Amino acid sequence: MGRISDSDRARNEDAVRAAMDRLLRGELPPGGKCDLKTLALESGVTRTGFYPKKNRDGTTRPGPYQHLAEEFERRLTALRDAGEIVDPRAAQIERLKAEVAELKNRVTKRDEELAELTEFKTVAISQLAALHDEITRLREQASALGNVRRLPAARGGTAPYGSCS
């Protein structure tokens, strides 16, 4: 691959800056993210131009558009630090994380309420069983003494004395 002319490089840098502005405004292409890969695709330059290169002697030199990649990352970080989420998918992920946390809190609260209600049910059943045993004991005691008479059973269909109905 040969070297490009200064005018081609300037034209490519302008295209990268224009694509950078679009991406940082949130104008993402379908299926694209706010990253270097999408920036390279949108500007029409190769992605490798954003990364450092190795010389034949093993030393590194900056890529032709590495300064633009660093500027893109700085601007993206500044927007994130300001609380602005450029990538709609990232916003969706943050929203879903918040929703999951809220749902976890609700489930924990419901579990606690369920444990309280289960304990209440256990106590209530124990009390009912104790009352039943006491009533049974008192009935047996009353029938053993013989001095307690049963009241006559109510007649079907008639209201008891003193009823308002």
PDB file of C-alpha atoms in Angstrom, residues 66-142:
ATOM      1  CA  GLN A  66      -4.457   7.992  15.463  1.00  0.00           C
ATOM      2  CA  HIS A  67      -4.788  11.578  16.706  1.00  0.00           C
ATOM      3  CA  LEU A  68      -8.388  11.570  15.460  1.00  0.00           C
ATOM      4  CA  ALA A  69      -9.095   8.289  17.251  1.00  0.00           C
ATOM      5  CA  GLU A  70      -7.742   9.784  20.475  1.00  0.00           C
ATOM      6  CA  GLU A  71      -9.863  12.917  19.944  1.00  0.00           C
ATOM      7  CA  PHE A  72     -12.923  10.720  19.335  1.00  0.00           C
ATOM      8  CA  GLU A  73     -12.288   8.766  22.554  1.00  0.00           C
ATOM      9  CA  ARG A  74     -11.751  12.004  24.539  1.00  0.00           C
ATOM     10  CA  ARG A  75     -14.972  13.544  23.255  1.00  0.00           C
ATOM     11  CA  LEU A  76     -16.913  10.329  23.840  1.00  0.00           C
ATOM     12  CA  THR A  77     -15.565  10.095  27.409  1.00  0.00           C
ATOM     13  CA  ALA A  78     -16.451  13.749  28.034  1.00  0.00           C
ATOM     14  CA  LEU A  79     -20.024  13.135  26.867  1.00  0.00           C
ATOM     15  CA  ARG A  80     -20.325  10.044  29.073  1.00  0.00           C
ATOM     16  CA  ASP A  81     -18.922  11.940  32.064  1.00  0.00           C
ATOM     17  CA  ALA A  82     -21.505  14.659  31.442  1.00  0.00           C
ATOM     18  CA  GLY A  83     -24.220  11.995  31.667  1.00  0.00           C
ATOM     19  CA  GLU A  84     -25.115  12.000  27.987  1.00  0.00           C
ATOM     20  CA  ILE A  85     -25.451   8.586  26.409  1.00  0.00           C
ATOM     21  CA  VAL A  86     -24.797   8.763  22.677  1.00  0.00           C
ATOM     22  CA  ASP A  87     -25.381   5.105  21.810  1.00  0.00           C
ATOM     23  CA  PRO A  88     -29.076   4.124  22.123  1.00  0.00           C
ATOM     24  CA  ARG A  89     -28.075   0.554  22.890  1.00  0.00           C
ATOM     25  CA  ALA A  90     -25.948   1.736  25.798  1.00  0.00           C
ATOM     26  CA  ALA A  91     -28.917   3.774  27.048  1.00  0.00           C
ATOM     27  CA  GLN A  92     -31.106   0.689  26.752  1.00  0.00           C
ATOM     28  CA  ILE A  93     -28.561  -1.374  28.679  1.00  0.00           C
ATOM     29  CA  GLU A  94     -28.452   1.226  31.461  1.00  0.00           C
ATOM     30  CA  ARG A  95     -32.259   1.361  31.566  1.00  0.00           C
ATOM     31  CA  LEU A  96     -32.482  -2.431  31.731  1.00  0.00           C
ATOM     32  CA  LYS A  97     -29.866  -2.580  34.497  1.00  0.00           C
ATOM     33  CA  ALA A  98     -31.886  -0.097  36.541  1.00  0.00           C
ATOM     34  CA  GLU A  99     -35.063  -2.088  35.870  1.00  0.00           C
ATOM     35  CA  VAL A 100     -33.388  -5.344  36.934  1.00  0.00           C
ATOM     36  CA  ALA A 101     -32.164  -3.721  40.157  1.00  0.00           C
ATOM     37  CA  GLU A 102     -35.665  -2.412  40.894  1.00  0.00           C
ATOM     38  CA  LEU A 103     -37.189  -5.833  40.197  1.00  0.00           C
ATOM     39  CA  LYS A 104     -34.651  -7.495  42.495  1.00  0.00           C
ATOM     40  CA  ASN A 105     -35.661  -5.074  45.252  1.00  0.00           C
ATOM     41  CA  ARG A 106     -39.330  -5.873  44.675  1.00  0.00           C
ATOM     42  CA  VAL A 107     -38.674  -9.630  44.786  1.00  0.00           C
ATOM     43  CA  THR A 108     -36.684  -9.267  48.014  1.00  0.00           C
ATOM     44  CA  LYS A 109     -39.472  -7.201  49.570  1.00  0.00           C
ATOM     45  CA  ARG A 110     -42.109  -9.737  48.490  1.00  0.00           C
ATOM     46  CA  ASP A 111     -40.015 -12.594  49.900  1.00  0.00           C
ATOM     47  CA  GLU A 112     -39.836 -10.800  53.244  1.00  0.00           C
ATOM     48  CA  GLU A 113     -43.599 -10.171  53.233  1.00  0.00           C
ATOM     49  CA  LEU A 114     -44.226 -13.810  52.329  1.00  0.00           C
ATOM     50  CA  ALA A 115     -42.016 -14.974  55.213  1.00  0.00           C
ATOM     51  CA  GLU A 116     -43.936 -12.698  57.618  1.00  0.00           C
ATOM     52  CA  LEU A 117     -47.296 -13.986  56.366  1.00  0.00           C
ATOM     53  CA  THR A 118     -46.149 -17.597  56.621  1.00  0.00           C
ATOM     54  CA  GLU A 119     -45.078 -17.001  60.209  1.00  0.00           C
ATOM     55  CA  PHE A 120     -48.426 -15.332  60.965  1.00  0.00           C
ATOM     56  CA  LYS A 121     -50.293 -18.270  59.399  1.00  0.00           C
ATOM     57  CA  THR A 122     -48.314 -20.753  61.499  1.00  0.00           C
ATOM     58  CA  VAL A 123     -49.062 -18.820  64.710  1.00  0.00           C
ATOM     59  CA  ALA A 124     -52.754 -18.445  63.794  1.00  0.00           C
ATOM     60  CA  ILE A 125     -53.141 -22.188  63.071  1.00  0.00           C
ATOM     61  CA  SER A 126     -51.401 -23.028  66.357  1.00  0.00           C
ATOM     62  CA  GLN A 127     -53.753 -20.709  68.241  1.00  0.00           C
ATOM     63  CA  LEU A 128     -56.807 -22.206  66.496  1.00  0.00           C
ATOM     64  CA  ALA A 129     -55.637 -25.715  67.338  1.00  0.00           C
ATOM     65  CA  ALA A 130     -55.107 -24.729  70.991  1.00  0.00           C
ATOM     66  CA  LEU A 131     -58.591 -23.156  71.113  1.00  0.00           C
ATOM     67  CA  HIS A 132     -60.129 -26.268  69.570  1.00  0.00           C
ATOM     68  CA  ASP A 133     -58.399 -28.455  72.160  1.00  0.00           C
ATOM     69  CA  GLU A 134     -59.647 -26.170  74.948  1.00  0.00           C
ATOM     70  CA  ILE A 135     -63.244 -26.269  73.621  1.00  0.00           C
ATOM     71  CA  THR A 136     -63.110 -30.054  73.319  1.00  0.00           C
ATOM     72  CA  ARG A 137     -61.761 -30.349  76.889  1.00  0.00           C
ATOM     73  CA  LEU A 138     -64.448 -28.021  78.241  1.00  0.00           C
ATOM     74  CA  ARG A 139     -67.198 -29.955  76.424  1.00  0.00           C
ATOM     75  CA  GLU A 140     -65.926 -33.228  77.840  1.00  0.00           C
ATOM     76  CA  GLN A 141     -65.708 -31.692  81.322  1.00  0.00           C
ATOM     77  CA  ALA A 142     -69.245 -30.285  81.038  1.00  0.00           C
TER      78      ALA A 142
END
